[in-house]
Coordinates of C-alpha atoms and ligand atoms in Angstrom, one line a residue:
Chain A
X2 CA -83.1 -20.0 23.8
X3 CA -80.7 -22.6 23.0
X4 CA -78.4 -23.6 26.6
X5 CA -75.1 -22.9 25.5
X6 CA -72.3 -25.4 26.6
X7 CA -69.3 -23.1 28.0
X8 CA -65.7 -24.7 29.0
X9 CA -64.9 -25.9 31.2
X10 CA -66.9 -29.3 29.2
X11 CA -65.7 -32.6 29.0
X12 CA -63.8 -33.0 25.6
X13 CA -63.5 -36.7 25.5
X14 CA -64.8 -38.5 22.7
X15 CA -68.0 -40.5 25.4
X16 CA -68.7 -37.2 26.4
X17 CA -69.5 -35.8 22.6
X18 CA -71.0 -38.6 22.1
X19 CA -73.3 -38.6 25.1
X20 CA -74.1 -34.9 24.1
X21 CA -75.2 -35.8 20.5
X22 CA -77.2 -38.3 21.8
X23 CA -79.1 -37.0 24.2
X24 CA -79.8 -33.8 21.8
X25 CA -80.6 -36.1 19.0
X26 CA -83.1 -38.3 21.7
X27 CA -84.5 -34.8 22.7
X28 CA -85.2 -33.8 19.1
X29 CA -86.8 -37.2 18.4
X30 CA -89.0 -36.5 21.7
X31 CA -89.7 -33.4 20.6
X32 CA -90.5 -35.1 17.0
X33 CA -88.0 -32.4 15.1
X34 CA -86.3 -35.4 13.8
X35 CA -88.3 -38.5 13.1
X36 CA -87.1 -42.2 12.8
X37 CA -87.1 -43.7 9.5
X38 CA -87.0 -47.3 8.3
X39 CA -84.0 -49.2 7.5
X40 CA -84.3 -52.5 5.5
X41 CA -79.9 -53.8 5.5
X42 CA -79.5 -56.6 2.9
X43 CA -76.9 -58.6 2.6
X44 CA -76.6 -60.0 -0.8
X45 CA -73.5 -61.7 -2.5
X46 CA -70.5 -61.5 -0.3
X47 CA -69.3 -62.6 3.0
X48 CA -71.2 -60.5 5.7
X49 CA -67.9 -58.4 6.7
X50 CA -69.6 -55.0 6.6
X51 CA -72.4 -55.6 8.4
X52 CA -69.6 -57.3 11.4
X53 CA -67.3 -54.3 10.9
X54 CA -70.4 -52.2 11.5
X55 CA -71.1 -53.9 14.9
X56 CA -67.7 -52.1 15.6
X57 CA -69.1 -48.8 15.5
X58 CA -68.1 -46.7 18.6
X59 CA -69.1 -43.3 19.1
X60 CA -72.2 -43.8 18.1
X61 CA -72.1 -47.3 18.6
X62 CA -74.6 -49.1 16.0
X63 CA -76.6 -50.2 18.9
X64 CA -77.1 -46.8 19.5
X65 CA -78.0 -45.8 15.2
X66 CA -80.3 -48.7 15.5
X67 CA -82.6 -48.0 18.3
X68 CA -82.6 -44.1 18.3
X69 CA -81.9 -43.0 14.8
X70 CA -83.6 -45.8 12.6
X71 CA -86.0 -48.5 12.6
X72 CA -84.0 -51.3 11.5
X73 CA -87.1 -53.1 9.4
X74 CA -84.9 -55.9 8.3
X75 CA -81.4 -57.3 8.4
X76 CA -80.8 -61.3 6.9
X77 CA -78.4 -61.3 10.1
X78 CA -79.4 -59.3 12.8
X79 CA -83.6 -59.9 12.7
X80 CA -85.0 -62.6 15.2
X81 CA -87.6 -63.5 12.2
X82 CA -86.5 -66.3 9.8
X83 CA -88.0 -67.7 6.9
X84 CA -91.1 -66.7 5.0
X85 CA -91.5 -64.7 8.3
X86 CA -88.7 -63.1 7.6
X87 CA -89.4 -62.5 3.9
X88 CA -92.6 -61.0 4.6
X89 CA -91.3 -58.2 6.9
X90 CA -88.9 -57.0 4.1
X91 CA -92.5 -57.3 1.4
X92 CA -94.2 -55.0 4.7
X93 CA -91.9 -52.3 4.4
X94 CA -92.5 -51.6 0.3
X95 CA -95.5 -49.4 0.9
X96 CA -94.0 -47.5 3.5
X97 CA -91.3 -44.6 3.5
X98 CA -87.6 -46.2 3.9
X99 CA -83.6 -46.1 3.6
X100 CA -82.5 -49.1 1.9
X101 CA -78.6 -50.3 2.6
X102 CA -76.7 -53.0 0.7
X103 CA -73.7 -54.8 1.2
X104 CA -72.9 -57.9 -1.3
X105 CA -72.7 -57.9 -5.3
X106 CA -76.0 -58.7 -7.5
X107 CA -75.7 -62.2 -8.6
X108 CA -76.8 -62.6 -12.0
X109 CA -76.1 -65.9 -13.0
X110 CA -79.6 -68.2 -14.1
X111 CA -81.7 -65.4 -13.0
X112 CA -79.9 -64.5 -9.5
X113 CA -80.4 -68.3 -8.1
X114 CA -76.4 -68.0 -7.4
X115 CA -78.0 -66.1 -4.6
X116 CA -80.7 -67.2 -2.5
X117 CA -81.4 -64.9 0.3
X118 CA -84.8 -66.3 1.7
X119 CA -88.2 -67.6 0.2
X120 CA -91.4 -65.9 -0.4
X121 CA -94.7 -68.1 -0.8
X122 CA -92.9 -71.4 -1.5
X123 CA -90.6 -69.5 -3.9
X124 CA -86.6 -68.8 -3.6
X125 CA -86.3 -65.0 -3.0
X126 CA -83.0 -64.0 -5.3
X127 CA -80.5 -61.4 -3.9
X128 CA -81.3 -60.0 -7.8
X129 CA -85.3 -59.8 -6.8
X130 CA -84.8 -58.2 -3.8
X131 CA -82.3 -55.6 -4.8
X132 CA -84.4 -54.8 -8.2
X133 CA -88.1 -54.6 -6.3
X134 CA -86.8 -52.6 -3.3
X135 CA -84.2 -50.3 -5.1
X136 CA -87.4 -49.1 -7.1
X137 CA -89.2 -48.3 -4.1
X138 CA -86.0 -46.6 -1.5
X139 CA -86.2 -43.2 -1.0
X140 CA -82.3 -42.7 -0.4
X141 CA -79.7 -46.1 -1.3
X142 CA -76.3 -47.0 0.0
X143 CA -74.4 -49.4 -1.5
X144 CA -72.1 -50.4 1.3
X145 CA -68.7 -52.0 0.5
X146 CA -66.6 -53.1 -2.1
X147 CA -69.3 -55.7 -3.8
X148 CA -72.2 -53.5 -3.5
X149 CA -70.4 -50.3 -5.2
X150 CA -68.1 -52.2 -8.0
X151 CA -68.8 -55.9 -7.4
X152 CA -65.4 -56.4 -5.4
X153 CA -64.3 -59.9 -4.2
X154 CA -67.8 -61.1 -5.3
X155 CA -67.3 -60.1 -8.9
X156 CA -63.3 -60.8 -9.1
X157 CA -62.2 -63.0 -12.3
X158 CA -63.1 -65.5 -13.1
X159 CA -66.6 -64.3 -11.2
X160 CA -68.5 -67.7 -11.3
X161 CA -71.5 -66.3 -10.4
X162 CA -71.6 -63.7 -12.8
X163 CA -71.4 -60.7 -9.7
X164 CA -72.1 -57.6 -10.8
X165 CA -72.6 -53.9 -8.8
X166 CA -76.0 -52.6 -7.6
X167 CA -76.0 -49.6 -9.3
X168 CA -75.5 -52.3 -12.6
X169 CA -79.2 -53.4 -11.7
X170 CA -81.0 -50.3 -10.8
X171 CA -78.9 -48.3 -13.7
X172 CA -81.0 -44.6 -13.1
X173 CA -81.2 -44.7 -9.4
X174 CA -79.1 -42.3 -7.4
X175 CA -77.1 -43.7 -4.8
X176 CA -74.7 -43.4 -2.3
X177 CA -71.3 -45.3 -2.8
X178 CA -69.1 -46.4 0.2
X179 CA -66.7 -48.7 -1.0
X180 CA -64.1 -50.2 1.6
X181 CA -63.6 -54.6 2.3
X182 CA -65.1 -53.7 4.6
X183 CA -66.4 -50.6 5.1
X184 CA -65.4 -48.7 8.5
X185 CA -68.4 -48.1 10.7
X186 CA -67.9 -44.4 11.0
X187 CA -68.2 -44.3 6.7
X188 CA -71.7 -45.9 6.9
X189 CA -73.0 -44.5 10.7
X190 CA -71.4 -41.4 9.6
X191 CA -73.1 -41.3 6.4
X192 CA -76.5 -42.3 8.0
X193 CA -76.8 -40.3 10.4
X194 CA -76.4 -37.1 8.2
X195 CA -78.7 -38.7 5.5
X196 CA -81.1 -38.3 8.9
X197 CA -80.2 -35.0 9.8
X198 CA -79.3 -33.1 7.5
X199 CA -80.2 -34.6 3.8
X200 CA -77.8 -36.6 1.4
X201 CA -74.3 -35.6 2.0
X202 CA -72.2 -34.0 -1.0
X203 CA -70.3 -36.9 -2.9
X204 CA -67.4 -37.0 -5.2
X205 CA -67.9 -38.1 -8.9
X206 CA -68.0 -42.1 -8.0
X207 CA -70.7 -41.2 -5.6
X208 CA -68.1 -41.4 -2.4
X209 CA -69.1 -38.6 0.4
X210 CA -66.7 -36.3 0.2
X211 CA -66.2 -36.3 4.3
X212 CA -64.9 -39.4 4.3
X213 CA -63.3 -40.6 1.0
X214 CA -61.6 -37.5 -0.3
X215 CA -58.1 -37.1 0.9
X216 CA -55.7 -40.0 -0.6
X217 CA -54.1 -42.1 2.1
X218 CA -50.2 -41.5 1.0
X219 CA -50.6 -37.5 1.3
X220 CA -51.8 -38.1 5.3
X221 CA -49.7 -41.0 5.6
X222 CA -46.8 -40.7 8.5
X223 CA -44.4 -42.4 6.0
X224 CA -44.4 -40.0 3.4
X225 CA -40.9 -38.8 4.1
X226 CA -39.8 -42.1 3.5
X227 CA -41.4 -41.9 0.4
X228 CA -40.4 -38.5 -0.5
X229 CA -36.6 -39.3 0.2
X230 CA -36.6 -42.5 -1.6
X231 CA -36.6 -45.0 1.5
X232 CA -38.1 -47.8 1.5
X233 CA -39.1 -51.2 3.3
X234 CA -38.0 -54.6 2.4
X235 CA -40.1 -56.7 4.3
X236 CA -42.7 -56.5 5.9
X237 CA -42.4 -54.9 9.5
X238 CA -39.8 -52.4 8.6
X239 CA -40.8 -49.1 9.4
X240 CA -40.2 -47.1 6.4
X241 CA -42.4 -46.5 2.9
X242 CA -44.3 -49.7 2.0
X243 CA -44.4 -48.6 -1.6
X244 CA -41.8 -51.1 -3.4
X245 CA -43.6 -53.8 -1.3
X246 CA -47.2 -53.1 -3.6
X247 CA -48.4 -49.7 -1.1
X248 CA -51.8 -49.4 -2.7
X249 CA -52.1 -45.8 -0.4
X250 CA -50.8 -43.7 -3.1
X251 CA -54.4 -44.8 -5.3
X252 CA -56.6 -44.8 -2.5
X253 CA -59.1 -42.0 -1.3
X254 CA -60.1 -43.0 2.3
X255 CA -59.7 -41.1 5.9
X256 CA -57.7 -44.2 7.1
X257 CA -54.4 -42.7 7.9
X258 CA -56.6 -40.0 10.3
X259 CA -59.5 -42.2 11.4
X260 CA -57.6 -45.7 12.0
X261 CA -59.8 -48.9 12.7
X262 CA -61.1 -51.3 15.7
X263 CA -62.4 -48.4 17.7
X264 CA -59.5 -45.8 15.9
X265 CA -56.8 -47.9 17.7
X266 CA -54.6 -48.5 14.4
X267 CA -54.7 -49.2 10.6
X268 CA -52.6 -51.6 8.1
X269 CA -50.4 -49.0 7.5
X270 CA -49.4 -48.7 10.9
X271 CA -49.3 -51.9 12.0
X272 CA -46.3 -52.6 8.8
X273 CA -48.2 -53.8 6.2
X274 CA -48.8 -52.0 2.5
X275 CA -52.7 -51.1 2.1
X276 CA -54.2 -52.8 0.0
X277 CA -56.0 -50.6 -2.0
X278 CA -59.6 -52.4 -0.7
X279 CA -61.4 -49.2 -0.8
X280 CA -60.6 -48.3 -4.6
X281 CA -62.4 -49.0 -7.3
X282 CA -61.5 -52.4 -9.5
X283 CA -60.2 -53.7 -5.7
X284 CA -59.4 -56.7 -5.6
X285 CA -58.2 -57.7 -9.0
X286 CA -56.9 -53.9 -10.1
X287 CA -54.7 -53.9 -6.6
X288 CA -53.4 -57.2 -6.8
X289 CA -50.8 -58.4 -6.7
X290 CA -51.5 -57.4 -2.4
X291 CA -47.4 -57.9 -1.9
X292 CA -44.4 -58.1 -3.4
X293 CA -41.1 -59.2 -2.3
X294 CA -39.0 -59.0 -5.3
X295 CA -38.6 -55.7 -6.3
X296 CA -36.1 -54.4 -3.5
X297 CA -34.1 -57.6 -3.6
X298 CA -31.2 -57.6 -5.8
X299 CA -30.2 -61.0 -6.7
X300 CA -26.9 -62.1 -8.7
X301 CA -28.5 -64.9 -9.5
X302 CA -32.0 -64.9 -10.2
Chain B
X15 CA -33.3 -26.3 -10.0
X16 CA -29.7 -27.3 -10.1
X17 CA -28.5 -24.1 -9.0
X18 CA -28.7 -22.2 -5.6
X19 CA -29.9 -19.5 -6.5
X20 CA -32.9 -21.2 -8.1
X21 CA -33.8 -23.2 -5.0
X22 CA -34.0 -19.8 -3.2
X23 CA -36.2 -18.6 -5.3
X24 CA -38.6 -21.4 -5.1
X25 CA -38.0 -21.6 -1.4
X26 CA -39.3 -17.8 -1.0
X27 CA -42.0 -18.5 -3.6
X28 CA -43.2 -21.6 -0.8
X29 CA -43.1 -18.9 1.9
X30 CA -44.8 -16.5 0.5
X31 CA -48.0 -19.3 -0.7
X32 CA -48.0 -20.7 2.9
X33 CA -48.2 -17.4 4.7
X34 CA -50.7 -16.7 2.3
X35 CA -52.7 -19.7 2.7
X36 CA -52.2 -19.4 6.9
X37 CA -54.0 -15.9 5.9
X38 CA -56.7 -17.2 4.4
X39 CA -57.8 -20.3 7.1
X40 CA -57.5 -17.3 9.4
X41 CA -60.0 -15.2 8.2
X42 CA -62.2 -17.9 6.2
X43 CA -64.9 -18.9 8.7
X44 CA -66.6 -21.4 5.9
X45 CA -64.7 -24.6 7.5
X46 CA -66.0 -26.5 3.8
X47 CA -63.0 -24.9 1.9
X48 CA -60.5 -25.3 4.9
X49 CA -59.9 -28.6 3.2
X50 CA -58.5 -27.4 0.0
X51 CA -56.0 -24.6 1.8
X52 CA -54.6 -27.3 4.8
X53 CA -53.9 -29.7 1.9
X54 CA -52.3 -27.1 -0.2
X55 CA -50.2 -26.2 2.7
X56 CA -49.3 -29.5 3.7
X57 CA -47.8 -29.9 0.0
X58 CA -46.1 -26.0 0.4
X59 CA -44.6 -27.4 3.6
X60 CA -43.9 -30.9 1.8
X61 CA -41.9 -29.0 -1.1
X62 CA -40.1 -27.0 1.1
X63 CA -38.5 -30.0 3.4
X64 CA -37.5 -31.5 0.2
X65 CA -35.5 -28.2 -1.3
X66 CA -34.2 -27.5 2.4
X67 CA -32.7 -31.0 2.1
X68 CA -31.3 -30.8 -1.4
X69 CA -29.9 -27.9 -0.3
X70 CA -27.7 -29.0 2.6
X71 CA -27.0 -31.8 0.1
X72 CA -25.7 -29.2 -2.1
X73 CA -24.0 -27.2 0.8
X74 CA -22.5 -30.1 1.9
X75 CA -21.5 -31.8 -1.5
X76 CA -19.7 -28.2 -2.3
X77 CA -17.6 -28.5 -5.3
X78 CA -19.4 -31.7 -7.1
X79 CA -21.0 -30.2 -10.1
X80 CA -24.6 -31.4 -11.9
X81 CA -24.3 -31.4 -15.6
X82 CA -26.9 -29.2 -16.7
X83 CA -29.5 -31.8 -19.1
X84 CA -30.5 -30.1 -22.2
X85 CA -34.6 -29.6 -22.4
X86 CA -35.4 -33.3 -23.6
X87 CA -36.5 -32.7 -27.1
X88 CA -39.1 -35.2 -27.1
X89 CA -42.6 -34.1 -28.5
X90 CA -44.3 -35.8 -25.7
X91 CA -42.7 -33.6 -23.0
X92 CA -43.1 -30.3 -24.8
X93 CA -46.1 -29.3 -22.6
X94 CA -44.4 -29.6 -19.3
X95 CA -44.0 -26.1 -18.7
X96 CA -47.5 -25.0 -19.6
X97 CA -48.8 -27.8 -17.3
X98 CA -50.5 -27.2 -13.9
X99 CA -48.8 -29.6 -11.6
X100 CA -50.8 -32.2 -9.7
X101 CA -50.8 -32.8 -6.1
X102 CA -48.9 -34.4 -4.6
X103 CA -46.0 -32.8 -6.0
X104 CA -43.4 -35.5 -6.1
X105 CA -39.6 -34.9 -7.1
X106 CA -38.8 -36.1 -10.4
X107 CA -35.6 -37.7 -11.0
X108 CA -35.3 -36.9 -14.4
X109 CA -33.5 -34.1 -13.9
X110 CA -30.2 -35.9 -13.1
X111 CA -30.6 -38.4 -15.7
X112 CA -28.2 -38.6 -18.9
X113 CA -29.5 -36.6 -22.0
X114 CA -32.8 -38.5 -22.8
X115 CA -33.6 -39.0 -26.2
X116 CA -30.3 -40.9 -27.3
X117 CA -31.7 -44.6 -26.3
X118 CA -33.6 -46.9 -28.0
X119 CA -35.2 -50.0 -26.6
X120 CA -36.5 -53.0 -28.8
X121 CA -39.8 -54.4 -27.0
X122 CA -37.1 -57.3 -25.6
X123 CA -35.5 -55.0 -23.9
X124 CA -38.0 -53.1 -22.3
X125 CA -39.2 -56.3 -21.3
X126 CA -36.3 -56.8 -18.2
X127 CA -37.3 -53.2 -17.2
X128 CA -40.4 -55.4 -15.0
X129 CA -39.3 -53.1 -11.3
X130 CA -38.2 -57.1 -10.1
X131 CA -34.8 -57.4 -8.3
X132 CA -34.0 -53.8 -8.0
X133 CA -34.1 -53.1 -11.8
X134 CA -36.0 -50.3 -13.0
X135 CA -39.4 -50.3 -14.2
X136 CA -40.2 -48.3 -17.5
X137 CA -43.5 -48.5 -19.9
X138 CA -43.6 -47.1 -23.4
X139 CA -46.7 -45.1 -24.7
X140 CA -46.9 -43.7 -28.1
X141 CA -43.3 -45.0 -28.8
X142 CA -41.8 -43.1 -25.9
X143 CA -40.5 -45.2 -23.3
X144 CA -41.1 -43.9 -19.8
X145 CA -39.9 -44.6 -16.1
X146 CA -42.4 -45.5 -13.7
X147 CA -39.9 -47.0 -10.9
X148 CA -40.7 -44.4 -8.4
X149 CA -44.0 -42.8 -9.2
X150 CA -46.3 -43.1 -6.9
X151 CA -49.3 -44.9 -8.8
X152 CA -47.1 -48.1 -9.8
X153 CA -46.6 -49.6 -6.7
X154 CA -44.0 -52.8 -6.7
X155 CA -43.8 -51.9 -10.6
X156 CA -47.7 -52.8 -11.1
X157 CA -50.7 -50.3 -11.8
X158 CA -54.2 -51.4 -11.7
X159 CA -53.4 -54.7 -13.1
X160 CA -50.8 -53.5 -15.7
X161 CA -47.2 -54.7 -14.8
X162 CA -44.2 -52.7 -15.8
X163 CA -42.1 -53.6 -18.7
X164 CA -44.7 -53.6 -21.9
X165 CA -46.5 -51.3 -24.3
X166 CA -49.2 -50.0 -22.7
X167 CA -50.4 -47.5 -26.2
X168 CA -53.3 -49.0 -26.1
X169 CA -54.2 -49.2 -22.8
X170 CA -53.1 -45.9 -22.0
X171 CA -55.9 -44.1 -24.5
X172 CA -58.9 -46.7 -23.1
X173 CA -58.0 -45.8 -19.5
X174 CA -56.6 -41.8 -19.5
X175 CA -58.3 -40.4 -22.5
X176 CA -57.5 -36.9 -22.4
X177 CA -54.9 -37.2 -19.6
X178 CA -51.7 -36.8 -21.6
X179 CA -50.5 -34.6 -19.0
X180 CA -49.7 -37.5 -17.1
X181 CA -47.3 -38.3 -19.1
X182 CA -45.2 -35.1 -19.1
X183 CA -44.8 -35.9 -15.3
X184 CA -42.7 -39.0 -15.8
X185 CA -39.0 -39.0 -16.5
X186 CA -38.2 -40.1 -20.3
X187 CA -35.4 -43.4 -20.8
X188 CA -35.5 -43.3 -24.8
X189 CA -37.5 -44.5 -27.7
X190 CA -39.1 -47.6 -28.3
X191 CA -37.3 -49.4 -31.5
X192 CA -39.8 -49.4 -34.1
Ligands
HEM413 C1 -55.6 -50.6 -17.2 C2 -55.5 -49.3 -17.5 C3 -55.3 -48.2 -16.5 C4 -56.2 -47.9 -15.4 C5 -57.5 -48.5 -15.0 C6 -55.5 -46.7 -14.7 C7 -56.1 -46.1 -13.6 C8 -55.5 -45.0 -13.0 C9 -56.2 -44.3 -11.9 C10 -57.6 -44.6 -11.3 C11 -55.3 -43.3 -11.5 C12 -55.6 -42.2 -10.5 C13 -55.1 -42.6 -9.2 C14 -55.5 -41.4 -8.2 O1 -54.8 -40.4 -8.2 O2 -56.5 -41.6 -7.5 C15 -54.1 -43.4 -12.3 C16 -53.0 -42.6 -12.2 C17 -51.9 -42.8 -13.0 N1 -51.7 -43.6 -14.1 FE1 -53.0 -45.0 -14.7 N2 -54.4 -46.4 -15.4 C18 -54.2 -47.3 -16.4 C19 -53.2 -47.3 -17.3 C20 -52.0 -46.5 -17.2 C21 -50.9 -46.6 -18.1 C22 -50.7 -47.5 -19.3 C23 -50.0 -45.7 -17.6 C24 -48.6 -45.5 -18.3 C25 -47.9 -44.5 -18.3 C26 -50.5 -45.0 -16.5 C27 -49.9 -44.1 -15.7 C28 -50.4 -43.4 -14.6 C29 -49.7 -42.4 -13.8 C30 -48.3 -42.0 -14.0 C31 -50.7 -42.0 -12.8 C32 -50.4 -41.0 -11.7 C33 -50.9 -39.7 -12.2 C34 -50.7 -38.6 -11.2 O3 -49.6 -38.4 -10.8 O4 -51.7 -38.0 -10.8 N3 -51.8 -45.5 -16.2 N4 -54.3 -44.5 -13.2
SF4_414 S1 -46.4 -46.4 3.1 FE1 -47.8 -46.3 1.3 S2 -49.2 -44.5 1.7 FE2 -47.4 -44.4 3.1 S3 -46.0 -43.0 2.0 FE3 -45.4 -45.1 1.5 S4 -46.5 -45.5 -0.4 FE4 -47.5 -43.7 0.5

C-alpha cells in the first residue's frame, strides 16, 4: 500500500520538490517510469532559452537532466564538439527520443544562414537537422518565440529568410511554447508531464493549457487601475502600464502568478509594460515595446 | 445602467452568479474545470467593484443628472443585445457619450485621432468610425502593428473574419465621410 504523507509535512516549495524527486527516482529504480532521450537544438536565435532554462528551480534542470531524461545532445551544454558532436545527434535517429528546439529554421541558400556543426566534411544546416530529426521524434517542442512563430529570428526585414519549425515539418504534431525566452517551469513543466503522464492538453496554437491559458491583464495586480481609468506616465509609476504600450491585455502566459528568476518578480512588477514576447507575431506585432506620448498633452507639439 | 435602480438589479444578479459559482467549486471535485468558475468569479467580483463604485459616485454626485443616449441607430451596433459578452468585461464609455451617429469624419480628420498627446484614438471599419482609446487590445493607440487613426476595412475582414461582434463592443464617434 501506498505510505500516505499526513500533516504535519513540510509545505515549502524544497520539500515538494524533494518528495517528487525521490518518488520519481524510486519509480525510475523500480523501472515504472523509464528515461528517455533528449536531443536540444539550438538553431537560429540567440541561445536565451536554453540560459533561461539553466534557471529552472524546483526541479532544477540539473535535476530533469540526470533523472528524467538522457540529454543525447545539446550544441551548448555537450562536452563533444565537432564531427564528434555531429555524430552523437546521427546516433540517436535509430533510437526512441524527445526532440526540443529553440531558434527559427533558416531558409535562406538552402539553410547555410545557419551552420550548426559539420558531418563528414560537410556543413550540417539548422534546416537539415530540424527536417531529418523532426521526421524521426516521437514527441516535438518547439521552444520559444523563433521555434513556434519565427520571433526575433524571423522579424522584418528577416535577412536570413527565418521561418517557424512547424513551417518545415508542416504535418508533424507539436508542442508550442512560445515566450523570449521561455520560463523554465513552461518547458521542465511541460517535460516532465510529456514523461509522466503523456502530451499535455494544448490550446488551438498548440500552447499547454496549464501554463499559457489565462491572459496576463485578468491576473494582473494593476487591473483596478485599469478598470478605473488610471494610468502610468512613465515608467516606474505604479499604476496601469496600458497607455505606455502594456502588451498584458494580448498575452496568454502564467507570468503575473508564476513570476521569473526563481518566481522572485516579473516586468510587470518591476514597472515596466510587458512586452507581449510570449504572443504570437512578437516582436514586430508588439512593437512599438513603449510609448511616451500618448499620456502627454503638449500645447505645442 | 444610468439609473439606481438598474445598478441594483445587476448588483443582485452578480450575487446571486458568484454564490452560485462558490456552490459549484464546492462540490466540483474535478479541479480541470475549477479554472473556468475562479475566472468567472474573479470577473463577477470584478463587475461588482466597478457598479459599487459608480454607485457611491452616483450617491455622492446626488442631483447631477445623465442624459439618457438614445439606442445608437447604427446598423453595426444593432447586435449588441443579442451578443454574449467576452471576458474580461470592461466598462464601456459609450454610454456617456453625445448622441452617436450625428458626426462625420473625412479620412484627414480621423487621421489626428492617432491616441498621441492625450488625443483620442478611433479606427473606422465598414465606414463606421470607432473609439479604441481605452480598449484593452490597443495599447498606446497601437494593435498588432496597426496604429490608431486609419481605415482598417480591409484589415479588419483578413484578420477577424467572422468576429464582427468585436465591434459591437466599442463605443461609436460617427461616420466616416464618404
Ligand atoms: C493586423 C490585423 C489584426 C490582427 C493580427 C489582430 C489580432 C488580434 C488578436 C490576436 C486579438 C485577440 C487578443 C486576445 O484576446 O488574445 C485581437 C483582439 C481585438 N482586435 Fe484585432 N487584430 C487585427 C486588426 C484589428 C482591427 C482593424 C481592429 C479594429 C476595430 C481590431 C480590434 C480588436 C479588438 C477591439 C479586440 C479585442 C476583442 C475583445 O475584447 O475580445 N483588430 N486582435
Ligand atoms: S499593467 Fe498591463 S496587464 Fe496590468 S492591468 Fe494594466 S494593461 Fe493590464
Amino acid at each position: 500500500m501506498k505510505k500516505v504523507v499526513l500533516p504535519p509535512e513540510s509545505l515549502t516549495n524544497e520539500a515538494i520538490a524533494a518528495r517528487l524527486t525521490n518518488a520519481a527516482d524510486e519509480n525510475l529504480k523500480k523501472g515504472l517510469i523509464n528515461k528517455r532521450n533528449l536531443v536540444y537544438l539550438e538553431l537560429n536565435g540567440c541561445s536565451g532559452n536554453i540560459i533561461s532554462l539553466l534557471n529552472g528551480q524546483n526541479p532544477s534542470f540539473e535535476y530533469t537532466l540526470n533523472s528524467l531524461v538522457d540529454l543525447r545532445y545539446s550544441n551548448s551544454l555537450m562536452a563533444a564538439e565537432g564531427e564528434r558532436a555531429s555524430e552523437k545527434l546521427m546516433a540517436v535517429l535509430d533510437e526512441d527520443f524527445i526532440l526540443a528546439v529553440e531558434g527559427a529554421v533558416a531558409l535562406k541558400n538552402n539553410g547555410l544562414y545557419n551552420v550548426i556543426g559539420s558531418l563528414d566534411g560537410q556543413p550540417l544546416t539548422g534546416l537539415q537537422a530540424a527536417t531529418i530529426l523532426g521526421e524521426r521524434a516521437s514527441h516535438i517542442l518547439a521552444v520559444g518565440a523563433c521555434a513556434t512563430h519565427g520571433g526575433v529570428s524571423a522579424a522584418k526585414p528577416n535577412p536570413s529568410e527565418s521561418v517557424s519549425l512547424q513551417q518545415v515539418l508542416l504535418d508533424r504534431e507539436m508542442i508550442k511554447l512560445p515566450g523570449c525566452p521561455v520560463n523554465p517551469d513552461w518547458f521542465l513543466g511541460t517535460l516532465a508531464h510529456l514523461l509522466l503522464y503523456g502530451e499535455p492538453e494544448t490550446d488551438n496554437l498548440g500552447r499547454p493549457l496549464m501554463f499559457y491559458s489565462t491572459l496576463i491583464h485578468d491576473r494582473c495586480p494593476r487591473r483596478p487601475f485599469f478598470d478605473r481609468g488610471i494610468f502610468a506616465e512613465k515608467l516606474g509609476d505604479k499604476t496601469c502600464l496600458f497607455k505606455l504600450g502594456c502588451r498584458g491585455p494580448v498575452t496568454r502566459t502564467d507570468c503575473p502568478t508564476r513570476q521569473w528568476n526563481g518566481r522572485v518578480n516579473w516586468p510587470i512588477g518591476d514597472d515596466t509594460p510587458c512586452i507581449g514576447c510570449s504572443q504570437f507575431g512578437f516582436p514586430d506585432a508588439m512593437a512599438p515595446f513603449i510609448s511616451f506620448d500618448t499620456t502627454r498633452v503638449v500645447k505645442d507639439e | 445602467m444610468q439609473n439606481i435602480a438598474l445598478i441594483r438589479l445587476q448588483m443582485n444578479h452578480l450575487v446571486t452568479q458568484a454564490r452560485q459559482d462558490i456552490h459549484s467549486l464546492s462540490v466540483m471535485n474535478d479541479s480541470s474545470d475549477n479554472s473556468q468558475t475562479l475566472q468567472r468569479l474573479w470577473d463577477t467580483v470584478s463587475t461588482m467593484h466597478f457598479l459599487s463604485e459608480m454607485l457611491a459616485n452616483q450617491a455622492m454626485m446626488a442631483g447631477y443628472y445623465f442624459s439618457t443616449v438614445p439606442a445608437p441607430a447604427l446598423p453595426a451596433q444593432t447586435g449588441t443585445a443579442a451578443q454574449p459578452v467576452v471576458p474580461p468585461v470592461t466598462p464601456l464609455p459609450n454610454q456617456t457619450l453625445p448622441p452617436p451617429g450625428e458626426r462625420t469624419l473625412t479620412l484627414q480628420e480621423l487621421e489626428t485621432y492617432d491616441g498621441k498627446n492625450g488625443r483620442p484614438a478611433y479606427v473606422a471599419v465598414g465606414g463606421v468610425v470607432y473609439d479604441v482609446t481605452n480598449n484593452r487590445a490597443w495599447a498606446a493607440a497601437t494593435h498588432f502593428g496597426l496604429v490608431a487613426g486609419k481605415d482598417y476595412t480591409a484589415e479588419f475582414a483578413s484578420c477577424h473574419a467572422g468576429q464582427e461582434s468585436i465591434l459591437a463592443t466599442l463605443p461609436i464617434v460617427g461616420r466616416l465621410a464618404e
